[in-house]
Amino acid sequence: LLSSEDLETKLYSSAEAFLEAFYADMRGCVLLDVRMQGMNGLVLQQRLKELESVLPIIILTGHANVTMAVTAMKQGAFDFLRKPYNDGALIECVKRAMEAEQALNRQHSKKLETRKTIDDLTDREREVMDLVVKGFQNKQIAEKLGISNKTVEAHRARVMKKCGVRTLTDLVKLVLDAQT
């Protein structure tokens, strides 16, 4: 069905086989059933969450109940479809999931870049940045770190430049985005 819509597919014999093939930068979305041989779909969903996967998960099942659907959605399932499903609805759901994955992947990539930028700061720049983000003034930072006010200003300017931000608000947003 998906191939007929020019959607590339890859099949796995089990959840365990999928996990063996899984890698952090894997792209696409995951269609899974709740009842599968070996590990069930909800356990696979939880395992992918633990691996910080950004792949949207669409759960298909013929044995759904409200509790199961609520659990799957709370754990981040993109959608939960009951068998027998409408072909058009499944195709539309997969296309929406793929669009969402692309957006999530862009956000995830940006977050990784931001973390790398912050990780590349010198220890002193990181100390100054952390104190600036906590709301300390340059004079307070200088006293706290035992350095001159001019040195704090220099470190702060380098942090802003390396992080590609112009305002304190932008720096705070950047640091918060990197932490979530």
Tab-separated table of C-alpha atoms in Angstrom:
chain	number	residue	atom	x	y	z
A	1	LEU	CA	0.000	0.000	0.000
A	2	LEU	CA	2.711	2.493	0.982
A	3	SER	CA	4.943	1.562	-1.949
A	4	SER	CA	2.039	2.247	-4.305
A	5	GLU	CA	2.183	5.854	-3.054
A	6	ASP	CA	5.958	6.044	-3.675
A	7	LEU	CA	6.644	5.891	0.054
A	8	GLU	CA	9.837	3.951	0.642
A	9	THR	CA	9.370	1.102	3.105
A	10	LYS	CA	11.665	-1.179	5.054
A	11	LEU	CA	10.283	-4.267	6.763
A	12	TYR	CA	11.649	-5.917	9.904
A	13	SER	CA	10.754	-9.398	11.126
A	14	SER	CA	10.434	-8.278	14.748
A	15	ALA	CA	10.860	-5.386	17.151
A	16	GLU	CA	14.221	-6.854	18.145
A	17	ALA	CA	15.351	-6.899	14.497
A	18	PHE	CA	14.312	-3.263	14.139
A	19	LEU	CA	16.251	-2.304	17.289
A	20	GLU	CA	19.352	-4.092	15.952
A	21	ALA	CA	19.129	-2.033	12.759
A	22	PHE	CA	18.181	1.220	14.537
A	23	TYR	CA	20.633	4.124	14.549
A	24	ALA	CA	20.308	7.591	16.029
A	25	ASP	CA	20.022	9.447	12.694
A	26	MET	CA	17.447	7.048	11.217
A	27	ARG	CA	14.825	8.908	9.186
A	28	GLY	CA	11.171	8.165	8.455
A	29	CYS	CA	8.401	6.917	10.678
A	30	VAL	CA	7.609	3.624	12.371
A	31	LEU	CA	4.448	1.616	11.767
A	32	LEU	CA	4.010	-1.062	14.365
A	33	ASP	CA	1.398	-3.376	15.758
A	34	VAL	CA	0.729	-3.740	19.455
A	35	ARG	CA	0.832	-7.536	19.176
A	36	MET	CA	4.031	-8.739	17.562
A	37	GLN	CA	6.105	-11.836	17.999
A	38	GLY	CA	8.624	-11.253	20.800
A	39	MET	CA	8.626	-7.682	22.076
A	40	ASN	CA	5.228	-6.018	21.731
A	41	GLY	CA	4.718	-2.665	20.042
A	42	LEU	CA	4.208	-0.660	23.221
A	43	VAL	CA	7.480	-1.969	24.654
A	44	LEU	CA	9.241	-1.095	21.382
A	45	GLN	CA	7.740	2.382	21.583
A	46	GLN	CA	9.088	2.803	25.133
A	47	ARG	CA	12.518	1.499	24.088
A	48	LEU	CA	12.684	4.008	21.217
A	49	LYS	CA	11.744	6.775	23.621
A	50	GLU	CA	14.613	5.715	25.910
A	51	LEU	CA	16.948	5.844	22.892
A	52	GLU	CA	15.739	9.441	22.281
A	53	SER	CA	14.418	8.543	18.846
A	54	VAL	CA	12.624	11.337	17.019
A	55	LEU	CA	10.887	8.898	14.668
A	56	PRO	CA	7.108	9.343	14.773
A	57	ILE	CA	5.348	6.111	15.709
A	58	ILE	CA	2.029	5.060	14.238
A	59	ILE	CA	0.477	2.157	16.076
A	60	LEU	CA	-1.841	-0.187	14.209
A	61	THR	CA	-3.817	-2.782	16.108
A	62	GLY	CA	-6.852	-4.958	15.912
A	63	HIS	CA	-6.914	-5.411	19.667
A	64	ALA	CA	-7.218	-1.861	20.928
A	65	ASN	CA	-8.813	-0.621	24.078
A	66	VAL	CA	-9.021	2.887	25.492
A	67	THR	CA	-6.331	2.284	28.120
A	68	MET	CA	-3.901	0.992	25.500
A	69	ALA	CA	-4.542	3.945	23.192
A	70	VAL	CA	-4.150	6.457	26.023
A	71	THR	CA	-0.890	4.822	27.135
A	72	ALA	CA	0.500	4.881	23.592
A	73	MET	CA	-0.442	8.527	23.075
A	74	LYS	CA	0.969	9.577	26.467
A	75	GLN	CA	4.242	7.905	25.505
A	76	GLY	CA	4.353	10.026	22.372
A	77	ALA	CA	2.734	7.957	19.624
A	78	PHE	CA	2.035	10.076	16.563
A	79	ASP	CA	-1.229	8.248	15.943
A	80	PHE	CA	-3.105	5.123	16.935
A	81	LEU	CA	-5.130	3.388	14.203
A	82	ARG	CA	-7.496	0.502	14.750
A	83	LYS	CA	-7.650	-2.372	12.248
A	84	PRO	CA	-9.255	-2.642	9.846
A	85	TYR	CA	-8.067	0.784	8.813
A	86	ASN	CA	-9.011	2.844	5.786
A	87	ASP	CA	-6.171	2.786	3.215
A	88	GLY	CA	-6.504	6.497	2.537
A	89	ALA	CA	-6.437	7.310	6.244
A	90	LEU	CA	-3.259	5.258	6.734
A	91	ILE	CA	-1.516	6.891	3.773
A	92	GLU	CA	-2.508	10.362	4.982
A	93	CYS	CA	-1.343	9.529	8.505
A	94	VAL	CA	2.051	8.318	7.222
A	95	LYS	CA	2.487	11.456	5.115
A	96	ARG	CA	1.679	13.678	8.115
A	97	ALA	CA	4.100	11.655	10.242
A	98	MET	CA	6.835	12.094	7.636
A	99	GLU	CA	6.272	15.864	7.586
A	100	ALA	CA	6.395	15.934	11.375
A	101	GLU	CA	9.592	13.851	11.364
A	102	GLN	CA	11.275	16.290	9.017
A	103	ALA	CA	10.368	19.195	11.311
A	104	LEU	CA	11.494	17.267	14.406
A	105	ASN	CA	14.725	16.295	12.702
A	106	ARG	CA	15.464	19.933	11.890
A	107	GLN	CA	14.786	20.893	15.531
A	108	HIS	CA	16.898	17.998	16.803
A	109	SER	CA	19.779	18.929	14.474
A	110	LYS	CA	19.605	22.539	15.630
A	111	LYS	CA	19.636	21.427	19.270
A	112	LEU	CA	22.715	19.251	18.652
A	113	GLU	CA	24.461	22.175	16.928
A	114	THR	CA	23.592	24.441	19.858
A	115	ARG	CA	24.916	21.912	22.378
A	116	LYS	CA	28.128	21.581	20.368
A	117	THR	CA	28.527	25.363	20.259
A	118	ILE	CA	28.116	25.551	24.033
A	119	ASP	CA	30.435	22.571	24.549
A	120	ASP	CA	33.082	24.325	22.431
A	121	LEU	CA	33.201	27.331	24.775
A	122	THR	CA	36.236	27.541	27.023
A	123	ASP	CA	35.705	26.688	30.683
A	124	ARG	CA	35.861	30.374	31.630
A	125	GLU	CA	33.455	31.396	28.858
A	126	ARG	CA	31.074	28.704	30.067
A	127	GLU	CA	31.316	29.979	33.663
A	128	VAL	CA	30.602	33.541	32.534
A	129	MET	CA	27.731	32.402	30.299
A	130	ASP	CA	26.141	30.368	33.100
A	131	LEU	CA	26.257	33.354	35.457
A	132	VAL	CA	24.975	35.771	32.799
A	133	VAL	CA	22.051	33.426	32.086
A	134	LYS	CA	21.307	33.243	35.828
A	135	GLY	CA	20.925	37.021	35.821
A	136	PHE	CA	24.191	38.167	37.397
A	137	GLN	CA	25.584	41.552	36.344
A	138	ASN	CA	29.141	41.859	34.990
A	139	LYS	CA	30.407	43.354	38.265
A	140	GLN	CA	28.901	40.484	40.279
A	141	ILE	CA	30.401	37.924	37.892
A	142	ALA	CA	33.808	39.578	38.187
A	143	GLU	CA	33.654	39.402	41.980
A	144	LYS	CA	32.386	35.822	41.974
A	145	LEU	CA	35.113	34.605	39.595
A	146	GLY	CA	37.900	36.828	40.902
A	147	ILE	CA	38.531	38.514	37.564
A	148	SER	CA	38.241	42.086	36.313
A	149	ASN	CA	35.083	43.617	34.941
A	150	LYS	CA	36.843	44.140	31.573
A	151	THR	CA	37.704	40.432	31.439
A	152	VAL	CA	34.075	39.538	32.103
A	153	GLU	CA	33.006	41.878	29.294
A	154	ALA	CA	35.517	40.250	26.937
A	155	HIS	CA	34.353	36.728	27.812
A	156	ARG	CA	30.714	37.758	27.527
A	157	ALA	CA	31.335	39.299	24.084
A	158	ARG	CA	33.081	36.108	22.907
A	159	VAL	CA	30.228	33.949	24.216
A	160	MET	CA	27.670	36.067	22.379
A	161	LYS	CA	29.714	35.937	19.166
A	162	LYS	CA	30.405	32.181	19.336
A	163	CYS	CA	26.743	31.463	20.084
A	164	GLY	CA	25.600	33.748	17.265
A	165	VAL	CA	23.305	35.838	19.448
A	166	ARG	CA	23.008	39.578	19.964
A	167	THR	CA	20.876	39.939	23.060
A	168	LEU	CA	20.794	38.437	26.525
A	169	THR	CA	17.269	37.196	25.825
A	170	ASP	CA	18.519	35.300	22.772
A	171	LEU	CA	21.349	33.778	24.819
A	172	VAL	CA	18.928	32.613	27.522
A	173	LYS	CA	16.643	31.066	24.877
A	174	LEU	CA	19.605	29.337	23.271
A	175	VAL	CA	20.778	27.829	26.560
A	176	LEU	CA	17.257	26.724	27.503
A	177	ASP	CA	16.729	25.153	24.075
A	178	ALA	CA	19.979	23.225	24.418
A	179	GLN	CA	18.919	21.859	27.811
A	180	THR	CA	15.499	20.531	26.777
